[in-house]
Amino acid sequence: MAASVLRGERLLIARSSVQTVRSWFHGSPPLSKAPPPQAAFFPPAEGAMLPAGSFEGQTAFITGGGTGLGRAMTTTLSALGAQCVIASRKLDVLQKTAEEISSQTGNKVHAVQCDVKDPLAVSACVDAMEALTGLPDVIINNAAGNFVCPSERLSPNGWRSITDIVLNGTAYTTLELGRRLIKAKKGASFLAITTTYAECGSGFVVPSAAAKAGVEALYKSLAAEWGRYGHRFNIIQPGPIKTKGAFSRLDPTGAFEKAMLDRIPTGRLGMPGEIANLAAFMSSGYASWMSGAVIRLDGGEFVSMAGMFNELRRVTPEQWKMMEEMIRSTKGS
């Protein structure tokens, strides 16, 4: 009993210490946008990690492929030999991206307009792709939308604008392609790009959290059901990756980026090429035994925010000395 009480007292002291730490840093000057010093230990490597020709003779279909992560994944797959088809609503952006990547890699990239929210548009897009390249070997559902908003201010249109793209769009694309691939008796790798808060939820991005969680459930379910048809389903949960489109809507002032750098143990944001390399591996034959997997790539941010006492990393050696004296002076210690 005494030991149990003592552990309880120490836990209370430790929790009190966390509050003390928070009070020490409350009102402190704004965090520097410069990366913390530990970032030097974790330099990004964005060059293609798989052997040249890993996707030779294969076709990859990437939604949201014109910009951001979609463009990065398309570039890597094309560099590794894949013939790529990219799709989104903005045909002019797609065509420009397709021309630039083709020029860079020497492999053809096709641009096909598609609004994933519309199942008829998805069907027409797949028709166009079949005519150009045949059915794909790799499918990456990357198209997304998001914005920050207090949930009490969220309108039905706001809700639909996100869930129609993220959840319904992924479902329409996956099911349309899946049906055709099953009929053709052709295997394929499906990959979805979600987010770390798909498994824990997050305030202020509720439609995105709900939709991404739905995508993960969809892919895990199909991994169990459609393996018999030669189909694999996997998921990447990226942490903070700085792309122009995402940050313009989620961090318009730049203040949130400063806070993110402080809570990521590796001390930096992720790079699009890092996600592209992981996506290429998970979509390749080197990962043929991987299905139903959810891989988090976030520099340790998720676990950093999850631990009750992780805030103590900000305590200085002098403050630790003071806290240790407080703990030792507790009755019964």
Short mmCIF file of N, CA and C in Angstrom, two decimals, residues 82-170:
data_model
loop_
_atom_site.label_atom_id
_atom_site.label_comp_id
_atom_site.label_asym_id
_atom_site.label_seq_id
_atom_site.Cartn_x
_atom_site.Cartn_y
_atom_site.Cartn_z
N ALA A 82 7.49 3.53 -65.00
CA ALA A 82 6.05 3.39 -65.19
C ALA A 82 5.53 4.37 -66.23
N GLN A 83 4.52 3.93 -66.98
CA GLN A 83 3.71 4.84 -67.78
C GLN A 83 2.61 5.34 -66.85
N CYS A 84 2.51 6.64 -66.67
CA CYS A 84 1.61 7.19 -65.67
C CYS A 84 0.42 7.90 -66.31
N VAL A 85 -0.71 7.80 -65.63
CA VAL A 85 -1.91 8.54 -65.99
C VAL A 85 -2.30 9.35 -64.76
N ILE A 86 -2.36 10.66 -64.90
CA ILE A 86 -2.72 11.52 -63.78
C ILE A 86 -4.10 12.13 -64.03
N ALA A 87 -4.85 12.29 -62.96
CA ALA A 87 -6.23 12.77 -63.10
C ALA A 87 -6.56 13.80 -62.03
N SER A 88 -7.30 14.81 -62.41
CA SER A 88 -7.87 15.78 -61.49
C SER A 88 -8.87 16.63 -62.28
N ARG A 89 -9.47 17.61 -61.64
CA ARG A 89 -10.45 18.46 -62.33
C ARG A 89 -9.80 19.44 -63.29
N LYS A 90 -8.61 19.93 -62.97
CA LYS A 90 -7.98 21.02 -63.73
C LYS A 90 -7.09 20.45 -64.83
N LEU A 91 -7.63 20.36 -66.03
CA LEU A 91 -6.91 19.74 -67.14
C LEU A 91 -5.66 20.52 -67.52
N ASP A 92 -5.72 21.86 -67.46
CA ASP A 92 -4.55 22.66 -67.84
C ASP A 92 -3.37 22.39 -66.90
N VAL A 93 -3.65 22.27 -65.61
CA VAL A 93 -2.60 21.96 -64.64
C VAL A 93 -2.04 20.57 -64.90
N LEU A 94 -2.93 19.61 -65.14
CA LEU A 94 -2.50 18.24 -65.42
C LEU A 94 -1.61 18.17 -66.65
N GLN A 95 -2.01 18.84 -67.72
CA GLN A 95 -1.25 18.77 -68.96
C GLN A 95 0.14 19.37 -68.79
N LYS A 96 0.22 20.47 -68.06
CA LYS A 96 1.52 21.10 -67.81
C LYS A 96 2.42 20.16 -67.00
N THR A 97 1.85 19.56 -65.95
CA THR A 97 2.62 18.62 -65.13
C THR A 97 3.05 17.42 -65.94
N ALA A 98 2.13 16.88 -66.75
CA ALA A 98 2.45 15.69 -67.55
C ALA A 98 3.60 15.97 -68.50
N GLU A 99 3.58 17.13 -69.15
CA GLU A 99 4.65 17.48 -70.08
C GLU A 99 5.98 17.64 -69.36
N GLU A 100 5.95 18.28 -68.19
CA GLU A 100 7.19 18.51 -67.45
C GLU A 100 7.79 17.20 -66.95
N ILE A 101 6.96 16.31 -66.43
CA ILE A 101 7.48 15.04 -65.93
C ILE A 101 7.98 14.17 -67.07
N SER A 102 7.23 14.11 -68.16
CA SER A 102 7.66 13.33 -69.33
C SER A 102 9.01 13.81 -69.84
N SER A 103 9.18 15.13 -69.90
CA SER A 103 10.44 15.70 -70.34
C SER A 103 11.59 15.33 -69.41
N GLN A 104 11.27 15.26 -68.11
CA GLN A 104 12.29 14.97 -67.10
C GLN A 104 12.69 13.50 -67.10
N THR A 105 11.72 12.60 -67.25
CA THR A 105 11.99 11.17 -67.07
C THR A 105 12.12 10.41 -68.38
N GLY A 106 11.60 10.98 -69.47
CA GLY A 106 11.63 10.27 -70.74
C GLY A 106 10.52 9.26 -70.90
N ASN A 107 9.61 9.18 -69.93
CA ASN A 107 8.48 8.24 -70.01
C ASN A 107 7.18 9.03 -70.14
N LYS A 108 6.24 8.47 -70.91
CA LYS A 108 5.00 9.18 -71.19
C LYS A 108 4.12 9.29 -69.95
N VAL A 109 3.63 10.51 -69.72
CA VAL A 109 2.64 10.75 -68.68
C VAL A 109 1.39 11.30 -69.37
N HIS A 110 0.26 10.67 -69.15
CA HIS A 110 -1.00 11.07 -69.76
C HIS A 110 -1.83 11.87 -68.76
N ALA A 111 -2.54 12.86 -69.23
CA ALA A 111 -3.42 13.69 -68.40
C ALA A 111 -4.86 13.42 -68.80
N VAL A 112 -5.68 13.04 -67.80
CA VAL A 112 -7.10 12.76 -68.05
C VAL A 112 -7.92 13.53 -67.01
N GLN A 113 -8.80 14.36 -67.48
CA GLN A 113 -9.63 15.16 -66.57
C GLN A 113 -10.63 14.26 -65.84
N CYS A 114 -10.80 14.52 -64.55
CA CYS A 114 -11.75 13.73 -63.78
C CYS A 114 -12.12 14.45 -62.50
N ASP A 115 -13.41 14.52 -62.21
CA ASP A 115 -13.91 15.01 -60.94
C ASP A 115 -14.32 13.78 -60.15
N VAL A 116 -13.51 13.38 -59.17
CA VAL A 116 -13.75 12.12 -58.47
C VAL A 116 -15.06 12.12 -57.68
N LYS A 117 -15.64 13.30 -57.45
CA LYS A 117 -16.91 13.38 -56.72
C LYS A 117 -18.07 12.82 -57.55
N ASP A 118 -17.88 12.72 -58.85
CA ASP A 118 -18.94 12.33 -59.78
C ASP A 118 -18.66 10.92 -60.30
N PRO A 119 -19.47 9.93 -59.91
CA PRO A 119 -19.19 8.56 -60.36
C PRO A 119 -19.23 8.40 -61.88
N LEU A 120 -20.05 9.17 -62.58
CA LEU A 120 -20.08 9.10 -64.04
C LEU A 120 -18.77 9.64 -64.64
N ALA A 121 -18.24 10.71 -64.03
CA ALA A 121 -16.95 11.25 -64.49
C ALA A 121 -15.83 10.25 -64.23
N VAL A 122 -15.89 9.55 -63.11
CA VAL A 122 -14.88 8.52 -62.81
C VAL A 122 -14.94 7.42 -63.85
N SER A 123 -16.15 6.97 -64.18
CA SER A 123 -16.29 5.92 -65.19
C SER A 123 -15.75 6.37 -66.55
N ALA A 124 -16.04 7.62 -66.93
CA ALA A 124 -15.54 8.15 -68.20
C ALA A 124 -14.02 8.26 -68.18
N CYS A 125 -13.46 8.64 -67.02
CA CYS A 125 -12.00 8.74 -66.88
C CYS A 125 -11.35 7.38 -67.07
N VAL A 126 -11.93 6.35 -66.47
CA VAL A 126 -11.36 5.01 -66.61
C VAL A 126 -11.50 4.52 -68.05
N ASP A 127 -12.61 4.85 -68.70
CA ASP A 127 -12.75 4.53 -70.13
C ASP A 127 -11.59 5.14 -70.93
N ALA A 128 -11.33 6.43 -70.67
CA ALA A 128 -10.26 7.13 -71.40
C ALA A 128 -8.90 6.49 -71.11
N MET A 129 -8.67 6.12 -69.85
CA MET A 129 -7.40 5.50 -69.50
C MET A 129 -7.25 4.15 -70.18
N GLU A 130 -8.30 3.36 -70.18
CA GLU A 130 -8.24 2.04 -70.85
C GLU A 130 -7.87 2.20 -72.32
N ALA A 131 -8.43 3.22 -72.96
CA ALA A 131 -8.13 3.45 -74.38
C ALA A 131 -6.67 3.86 -74.58
N LEU A 132 -6.12 4.60 -73.61
CA LEU A 132 -4.74 5.09 -73.74
C LEU A 132 -3.71 4.03 -73.36
N THR A 133 -3.93 3.35 -72.25
CA THR A 133 -2.87 2.51 -71.65
C THR A 133 -3.32 1.11 -71.26
N GLY A 134 -4.62 0.86 -71.27
CA GLY A 134 -5.12 -0.36 -70.66
C GLY A 134 -5.31 -0.13 -69.16
N LEU A 135 -5.80 -1.15 -68.46
CA LEU A 135 -6.03 -1.02 -67.02
C LEU A 135 -4.70 -0.92 -66.27
N PRO A 136 -4.69 -0.19 -65.16
CA PRO A 136 -3.43 0.06 -64.45
C PRO A 136 -2.99 -1.11 -63.57
N ASP A 137 -1.70 -1.13 -63.28
CA ASP A 137 -1.12 -2.07 -62.33
C ASP A 137 -1.03 -1.45 -60.94
N VAL A 138 -0.96 -0.12 -60.91
CA VAL A 138 -0.83 0.63 -59.65
C VAL A 138 -1.89 1.72 -59.64
N ILE A 139 -2.63 1.80 -58.55
CA ILE A 139 -3.64 2.86 -58.37
C ILE A 139 -3.33 3.59 -57.07
N ILE A 140 -3.17 4.90 -57.15
CA ILE A 140 -2.93 5.70 -55.95
C ILE A 140 -4.04 6.72 -55.82
N ASN A 141 -4.85 6.57 -54.79
CA ASN A 141 -5.92 7.52 -54.49
C ASN A 141 -5.35 8.61 -53.59
N ASN A 142 -5.07 9.73 -54.22
CA ASN A 142 -4.41 10.84 -53.54
C ASN A 142 -5.25 12.11 -53.53
N ALA A 143 -6.26 12.20 -54.40
CA ALA A 143 -7.08 13.41 -54.47
C ALA A 143 -7.71 13.70 -53.11
N ALA A 144 -7.65 14.95 -52.69
CA ALA A 144 -8.15 15.32 -51.36
C ALA A 144 -8.54 16.78 -51.33
N GLY A 145 -9.21 17.15 -50.28
CA GLY A 145 -9.55 18.54 -50.01
C GLY A 145 -9.65 18.72 -48.51
N ASN A 146 -9.38 19.92 -48.03
CA ASN A 146 -9.43 20.16 -46.59
C ASN A 146 -9.42 21.65 -46.33
N PHE A 147 -9.97 22.05 -45.21
CA PHE A 147 -9.84 23.42 -44.73
C PHE A 147 -10.12 23.40 -43.23
N VAL A 148 -9.61 24.39 -42.52
CA VAL A 148 -9.84 24.47 -41.08
C VAL A 148 -11.12 25.26 -40.82
N CYS A 149 -11.91 24.78 -39.85
CA CYS A 149 -13.17 25.45 -39.54
C CYS A 149 -13.70 24.93 -38.21
N PRO A 150 -14.13 25.83 -37.29
CA PRO A 150 -14.81 25.35 -36.09
C PRO A 150 -16.05 24.56 -36.51
N SER A 151 -16.26 23.42 -35.88
CA SER A 151 -17.33 22.53 -36.34
C SER A 151 -18.71 23.16 -36.24
N GLU A 152 -18.89 24.07 -35.27
CA GLU A 152 -20.20 24.72 -35.15
C GLU A 152 -20.47 25.70 -36.28
N ARG A 153 -19.42 26.06 -37.03
CA ARG A 153 -19.58 26.95 -38.17
C ARG A 153 -19.62 26.18 -39.50
N LEU A 154 -19.54 24.87 -39.43
CA LEU A 154 -19.46 24.05 -40.63
C LEU A 154 -20.84 23.91 -41.27
N SER A 155 -20.94 24.21 -42.55
CA SER A 155 -22.21 24.10 -43.28
C SER A 155 -22.31 22.72 -43.92
N PRO A 156 -23.52 22.30 -44.30
CA PRO A 156 -23.67 21.04 -45.04
C PRO A 156 -22.84 21.02 -46.33
N ASN A 157 -22.78 22.15 -47.01
CA ASN A 157 -21.96 22.21 -48.23
C ASN A 157 -20.48 22.05 -47.91
N GLY A 158 -20.04 22.63 -46.80
CA GLY A 158 -18.66 22.47 -46.38
C GLY A 158 -18.34 21.02 -46.08
N TRP A 159 -19.25 20.35 -45.38
CA TRP A 159 -19.09 18.93 -45.08
C TRP A 159 -18.99 18.11 -46.37
N ARG A 160 -19.92 18.34 -47.28
CA ARG A 160 -19.95 17.57 -48.52
C ARG A 160 -18.73 17.85 -49.40
N SER A 161 -18.26 19.08 -49.39
CA SER A 161 -17.14 19.42 -50.27
C SER A 161 -15.90 18.58 -49.96
N ILE A 162 -15.73 18.20 -48.70
CA ILE A 162 -14.58 17.39 -48.30
C ILE A 162 -14.89 15.90 -48.41
N THR A 163 -16.01 15.48 -47.83
CA THR A 163 -16.30 14.04 -47.82
C THR A 163 -16.57 13.50 -49.22
N ASP A 164 -17.12 14.33 -50.11
CA ASP A 164 -17.36 13.86 -51.48
C ASP A 164 -16.06 13.59 -52.21
N ILE A 165 -15.05 14.41 -51.97
CA ILE A 165 -13.75 14.18 -52.62
C ILE A 165 -13.02 13.02 -51.97
N VAL A 166 -12.86 13.11 -50.65
CA VAL A 166 -11.96 12.19 -49.94
C VAL A 166 -12.54 10.79 -49.85
N LEU A 167 -13.74 10.66 -49.28
CA LEU A 167 -14.31 9.33 -49.08
C LEU A 167 -15.04 8.82 -50.32
N ASN A 168 -16.01 9.60 -50.80
CA ASN A 168 -16.77 9.12 -51.95
C ASN A 168 -15.90 9.01 -53.20
N GLY A 169 -15.03 9.99 -53.41
CA GLY A 169 -14.16 9.94 -54.58
C GLY A 169 -13.24 8.73 -54.56
N THR A 170 -12.67 8.42 -53.39
CA THR A 170 -11.82 7.24 -53.28
C THR A 170 -12.63 5.98 -53.53
#
